Amino acid sequence: MFQIFAFINYWLKQVDKHSLHSPFLFEFYTKVLSVDDEVLKDVEALRKELLNNKEMVEIKDFGAGSRVYKGNKRTIASIAKYASTPKRFSQFILRLIQYYQLTNIVELGTSLGLNTLYLSENSKCKVLTFEGDPTIARLAEAHFKKHRRSNIKTVVGNIDQTLEPALKQLDQVDLAYLDANHKYKPTLEYYDLITTKTHDQSIVIVDDIHWSKEMSSAWEQLKTKPEVTLSVDVFEAGILFFNPKLEKEEYVLKF
């Protein structure tokens, strides 16, 4: 019920390009967010294959769990269906990377690696992806190898323990995609760690901001951070910009 009311609220507030006066935001909407482009056919062929894979695997979930499954045994098909970033949103992130020339990318929540393959499409990008469960990580790494993505590095283990030391090895983060532990406290903690490596042109995407009351509260808190100059709610996720040349504004955009 929370998600239903959240979507109704989003639908009532959403605006499109005709309501955007900021040149930056108008360009973002028309050139990146609302563009309809082709998918990565090889990745979508893999998605189709995984959606038909009935193999059962046992996983360890460090996050908020699943709304669909209560136990720790799931089919690969169900993981592909319920735990993978939707095709449309992965397309959007790829456009974001290409348009703003983002190269140092951090992803929290590898899952089966479908979104990671989108993030790493440009060979100039370096993708550091974090996955808590070793079984899922092995499956994802097999997909990376099959698609010859040598620009992906996977960090396996509880993100609460692996994120900080891994970030210390990076010079900067241009794009971060947070799609791991869907709880209030971890979301804020991950954000605080990642922003030790961000800069004025960095972008942080927080997935599932309307997944629960906890995530909604986390999003409301993140929008108020002093370093955040522009926040964009597209329902599926929230997007944070840090460019000091932008005015402090909050937008709900049609997607």
CSV table of C-alpha atoms in Angstrom, one decimal:
chain,number,residue,atom,x,y,z
A,1,MET,CA,0.0,0.0,0.0
A,2,PHE,CA,2.9,2.4,0.8
A,3,GLN,CA,4.2,2.0,-2.8
A,4,ILE,CA,0.7,2.6,-4.3
A,5,PHE,CA,0.2,5.8,-2.4
A,6,ALA,CA,3.8,6.9,-3.2
A,7,PHE,CA,3.2,6.4,-6.9
A,8,ILE,CA,0.0,8.4,-6.8
A,9,ASN,CA,1.8,11.2,-5.0
A,10,TYR,CA,4.6,11.0,-7.6
A,11,TRP,CA,2.1,11.0,-10.5
A,12,LEU,CA,0.4,14.1,-9.2
A,13,LYS,CA,3.7,16.0,-8.8
A,14,GLN,CA,5.6,14.9,-11.9
A,15,VAL,CA,6.4,17.4,-14.6
A,16,ASP,CA,8.0,17.2,-18.0
A,17,LYS,CA,10.1,19.5,-20.2
A,18,HIS,CA,7.4,22.2,-20.5
A,19,SER,CA,7.8,23.0,-16.8
A,20,LEU,CA,11.6,23.2,-16.7
A,21,HIS,CA,13.1,26.7,-16.7
A,22,SER,CA,16.7,25.6,-15.7
A,23,PRO,CA,18.8,25.2,-18.9
A,24,PHE,CA,20.8,22.4,-17.2
A,25,LEU,CA,17.6,20.5,-16.2
A,26,PHE,CA,15.9,21.0,-19.5
A,27,GLU,CA,19.0,19.6,-21.3
A,28,PHE,CA,19.2,16.7,-18.8
A,29,TYR,CA,15.5,15.9,-19.4
A,30,THR,CA,15.5,16.2,-23.2
A,31,LYS,CA,18.9,14.7,-24.0
A,32,VAL,CA,19.2,12.0,-21.3
A,33,LEU,CA,16.1,11.2,-19.3
A,34,SER,CA,13.4,11.1,-21.9
A,35,VAL,CA,15.3,9.7,-24.9
A,36,ASP,CA,14.1,6.5,-26.4
A,37,ASP,CA,17.1,4.5,-27.7
A,38,GLU,CA,18.2,1.0,-28.6
A,39,VAL,CA,19.0,-1.6,-26.0
A,40,LEU,CA,22.2,-3.6,-25.7
A,41,LYS,CA,21.1,-6.6,-27.7
A,42,ASP,CA,23.7,-9.0,-26.2
A,43,VAL,CA,22.8,-8.0,-22.6
A,44,GLU,CA,19.0,-8.3,-23.3
A,45,ALA,CA,19.6,-11.8,-24.8
A,46,LEU,CA,21.3,-12.7,-21.6
A,47,ARG,CA,18.4,-11.3,-19.6
A,48,LYS,CA,16.0,-13.4,-21.6
A,49,GLU,CA,18.1,-16.5,-21.0
A,50,LEU,CA,18.2,-15.8,-17.2
A,51,LEU,CA,14.5,-15.2,-17.0
A,52,ASN,CA,14.0,-18.8,-18.2
A,53,ASN,CA,16.6,-20.3,-15.9
A,54,LYS,CA,14.8,-22.4,-13.2
A,55,GLU,CA,18.0,-23.4,-11.5
A,56,MET,CA,17.6,-23.0,-7.7
A,57,VAL,CA,20.4,-21.2,-5.7
A,58,GLU,CA,20.9,-20.5,-2.1
A,59,ILE,CA,21.8,-16.9,-1.3
A,60,LYS,CA,22.7,-14.8,1.7
A,61,ASP,CA,20.9,-11.4,1.7
A,62,PHE,CA,22.6,-8.6,3.8
A,63,GLY,CA,19.9,-6.0,2.9
A,64,ALA,CA,16.2,-5.5,3.5
A,65,GLY,CA,15.3,-8.8,1.9
A,66,SER,CA,12.7,-9.6,-0.8
A,67,ARG,CA,9.0,-8.7,-1.0
A,68,VAL,CA,8.5,-11.8,-3.0
A,69,TYR,CA,10.6,-14.5,-1.3
A,70,LYS,CA,10.9,-15.1,2.4
A,71,GLY,CA,13.5,-17.9,2.4
A,72,ASN,CA,17.1,-17.9,1.1
A,73,LYS,CA,16.5,-20.2,-1.8
A,74,ARG,CA,15.5,-18.6,-5.2
A,75,THR,CA,15.5,-19.5,-8.8
A,76,ILE,CA,17.9,-17.6,-11.1
A,77,ALA,CA,14.8,-16.6,-13.1
A,78,SER,CA,13.3,-14.9,-10.0
A,79,ILE,CA,16.5,-13.1,-9.2
A,80,ALA,CA,16.6,-11.8,-12.8
A,81,LYS,CA,13.0,-10.7,-12.6
A,82,TYR,CA,12.8,-9.1,-9.2
A,83,ALA,CA,16.4,-8.2,-8.2
A,84,SER,CA,17.8,-6.8,-11.5
A,85,THR,CA,17.7,-3.2,-12.6
A,86,PRO,CA,15.0,-2.9,-15.3
A,87,LYS,CA,16.1,-2.6,-18.9
A,88,ARG,CA,14.7,0.9,-19.3
A,89,PHE,CA,16.6,2.3,-16.3
A,90,SER,CA,19.8,0.6,-17.3
A,91,GLN,CA,19.5,2.4,-20.7
A,92,PHE,CA,19.0,5.7,-18.9
A,93,ILE,CA,22.2,5.2,-16.8
A,94,LEU,CA,24.2,4.3,-19.9
A,95,ARG,CA,23.0,7.5,-21.6
A,96,LEU,CA,23.9,9.4,-18.4
A,97,ILE,CA,27.4,8.0,-18.5
A,98,GLN,CA,27.9,8.7,-22.2
A,99,TYR,CA,26.4,12.3,-22.1
A,100,TYR,CA,28.4,13.5,-19.1
A,101,GLN,CA,31.4,11.4,-19.9
A,102,LEU,CA,31.5,9.6,-16.5
A,103,THR,CA,34.3,7.1,-16.3
A,104,ASN,CA,34.9,6.1,-12.6
A,105,ILE,CA,31.7,4.2,-11.6
A,106,VAL,CA,30.7,2.5,-8.4
A,107,GLU,CA,27.7,0.1,-8.2
A,108,LEU,CA,26.3,-1.2,-4.9
A,109,GLY,CA,24.4,-4.4,-5.7
A,110,THR,CA,25.7,-6.4,-8.6
A,111,SER,CA,23.0,-9.0,-8.6
A,112,LEU,CA,23.4,-11.1,-11.8
A,113,GLY,CA,25.4,-8.3,-13.5
A,114,LEU,CA,22.9,-7.2,-16.1
A,115,ASN,CA,23.0,-3.5,-15.1
A,116,THR,CA,26.8,-3.8,-14.6
A,117,LEU,CA,27.2,-4.7,-18.3
A,118,TYR,CA,25.3,-1.5,-19.2
A,119,LEU,CA,27.6,0.5,-16.9
A,120,SER,CA,30.7,-1.0,-18.5
A,121,GLU,CA,29.6,-0.7,-22.1
A,122,ASN,CA,32.2,2.0,-22.7
A,123,SER,CA,35.6,0.4,-22.4
A,124,LYS,CA,37.0,3.7,-21.0
A,125,CYS,CA,34.9,3.3,-17.9
A,126,LYS,CA,36.1,1.6,-14.8
A,127,VAL,CA,33.3,-0.1,-12.9
A,128,LEU,CA,33.7,-1.2,-9.3
A,129,THR,CA,30.7,-3.3,-8.3
A,130,PHE,CA,29.8,-4.7,-4.9
A,131,GLU,CA,27.9,-7.9,-4.3
A,132,GLY,CA,27.2,-9.4,-0.9
A,133,ASP,CA,26.4,-13.0,-1.9
A,134,PRO,CA,29.3,-15.1,-3.3
A,135,THR,CA,27.1,-17.4,-5.3
A,136,ILE,CA,25.4,-14.5,-7.1
A,137,ALA,CA,28.8,-12.8,-7.6
A,138,ARG,CA,30.2,-15.9,-9.3
A,139,LEU,CA,27.3,-16.0,-11.7
A,140,ALA,CA,27.8,-12.3,-12.5
A,141,GLU,CA,31.5,-12.7,-13.0
A,142,ALA,CA,30.8,-15.5,-15.5
A,143,HIS,CA,28.6,-13.1,-17.4
A,144,PHE,CA,31.3,-10.4,-17.4
A,145,LYS,CA,33.8,-12.9,-18.7
A,146,LYS,CA,31.4,-14.1,-21.4
A,147,HIS,CA,31.0,-10.5,-22.5
A,148,ARG,CA,34.7,-9.7,-22.3
A,149,ARG,CA,34.3,-6.9,-19.8
A,150,SER,CA,37.8,-6.5,-18.4
A,151,ASN,CA,36.9,-3.0,-17.1
A,152,ILE,CA,34.8,-4.5,-14.3
A,153,LYS,CA,36.1,-5.3,-10.8
A,154,THR,CA,33.8,-7.2,-8.4
A,155,VAL,CA,34.1,-6.8,-4.6
A,156,VAL,CA,32.4,-9.7,-2.8
A,157,GLY,CA,31.1,-9.6,0.8
A,158,ASN,CA,29.1,-7.5,3.2
A,159,ILE,CA,29.1,-4.0,1.8
A,160,ASP,CA,29.1,-2.6,5.4
A,161,GLN,CA,32.6,-4.1,5.6
A,162,THR,CA,34.0,-3.9,2.0
A,163,LEU,CA,32.9,-0.4,0.8
A,164,GLU,CA,35.2,1.8,2.9
A,165,PRO,CA,38.5,0.0,2.2
A,166,ALA,CA,37.7,-0.4,-1.5
A,167,LEU,CA,36.9,3.3,-1.8
A,168,LYS,CA,40.2,4.2,-0.3
A,169,GLN,CA,41.9,2.7,-3.3
A,170,LEU,CA,40.0,5.1,-5.7
A,171,ASP,CA,41.0,8.6,-6.7
A,172,GLN,CA,37.4,9.7,-7.4
A,173,VAL,CA,33.9,8.6,-8.1
A,174,ASP,CA,32.1,10.1,-11.1
A,175,LEU,CA,28.9,8.1,-10.8
A,176,ALA,CA,27.6,5.9,-7.9
A,177,TYR,CA,24.5,3.7,-8.2
A,178,LEU,CA,23.2,2.6,-4.8
A,179,ASP,CA,21.0,-0.5,-5.2
A,180,ALA,CA,22.0,-2.7,-2.3
A,181,ASN,CA,20.7,-2.5,1.3
A,182,HIS,CA,17.3,-0.8,1.1
A,183,LYS,CA,17.3,0.5,4.7
A,184,TYR,CA,17.5,4.0,6.1
A,185,LYS,CA,20.8,3.8,8.1
A,186,PRO,CA,22.9,1.8,5.6
A,187,THR,CA,21.7,4.0,2.7
A,188,LEU,CA,22.9,7.1,4.5
A,189,GLU,CA,26.2,5.5,5.6
A,190,TYR,CA,27.0,4.3,2.0
A,191,TYR,CA,26.2,7.8,0.7
A,192,ASP,CA,28.5,9.4,3.3
A,193,LEU,CA,31.4,7.0,2.4
A,194,ILE,CA,30.9,7.5,-1.4
A,195,THR,CA,30.9,11.3,-1.1
A,196,THR,CA,34.4,11.3,0.3
A,197,LYS,CA,35.4,10.5,-3.3
A,198,THR,CA,32.9,12.6,-5.3
A,199,HIS,CA,33.5,16.0,-6.9
A,200,ASP,CA,31.4,18.9,-8.3
A,201,GLN,CA,30.5,17.0,-11.5
A,202,SER,CA,29.7,13.6,-9.8
A,203,ILE,CA,26.2,12.1,-9.8
A,204,VAL,CA,24.8,9.7,-7.2
A,205,ILE,CA,21.7,7.6,-8.0
A,206,VAL,CA,19.8,6.1,-5.1
A,207,ASP,CA,17.5,3.2,-6.3
A,208,ASP,CA,14.1,2.4,-4.9
A,209,ILE,CA,13.5,5.6,-3.0
A,210,HIS,CA,9.8,4.8,-2.7
A,211,TRP,CA,10.4,1.1,-1.8
A,212,SER,CA,9.5,1.6,1.8
A,213,LYS,CA,9.0,4.3,4.5
A,214,GLU,CA,12.6,3.8,5.4
A,215,MET,CA,13.9,4.5,1.9
A,216,SER,CA,11.5,7.5,1.5
A,217,SER,CA,12.9,8.9,4.7
A,218,ALA,CA,16.5,8.3,3.5
A,219,TRP,CA,15.7,10.1,0.3
A,220,GLU,CA,14.2,13.1,2.1
A,221,GLN,CA,17.4,13.3,4.3
A,222,LEU,CA,19.8,13.0,1.3
A,223,LYS,CA,18.1,15.9,-0.5
A,224,THR,CA,18.9,18.2,2.4
A,225,LYS,CA,22.6,17.5,2.3
A,226,PRO,CA,24.6,20.7,1.9
A,227,GLU,CA,26.7,19.4,-1.0
A,228,VAL,CA,23.6,18.4,-3.0
A,229,THR,CA,22.5,21.3,-5.3
A,230,LEU,CA,19.9,19.5,-7.4
A,231,SER,CA,17.7,16.4,-6.6
A,232,VAL,CA,15.6,14.6,-9.1
A,233,ASP,CA,12.9,12.1,-8.3
A,234,VAL,CA,11.9,9.8,-11.2
A,235,PHE,CA,10.0,7.4,-8.8
A,236,GLU,CA,12.2,4.4,-9.5
A,237,ALA,CA,15.2,6.2,-8.2
A,238,GLY,CA,16.5,9.6,-6.9
A,239,ILE,CA,19.3,11.4,-8.7
A,240,LEU,CA,21.6,13.8,-6.9
A,241,PHE,CA,23.8,16.4,-8.4
A,242,PHE,CA,26.6,18.4,-6.7
A,243,ASN,CA,27.5,21.1,-9.2
A,244,PRO,CA,27.8,24.3,-7.2
A,245,LYS,CA,26.7,26.4,-10.3
A,246,LEU,CA,23.2,24.9,-10.0
A,247,GLU,CA,20.6,26.4,-7.7
A,248,LYS,CA,19.4,24.3,-4.7
A,249,GLU,CA,16.2,22.7,-6.2
A,250,GLU,CA,14.1,19.6,-6.0
A,251,TYR,CA,12.2,18.2,-9.0
A,252,VAL,CA,9.9,15.3,-9.6
A,253,LEU,CA,10.2,14.4,-13.3
A,254,LYS,CA,8.1,12.3,-15.6
A,255,PHE,CA,10.0,9.1,-16.6
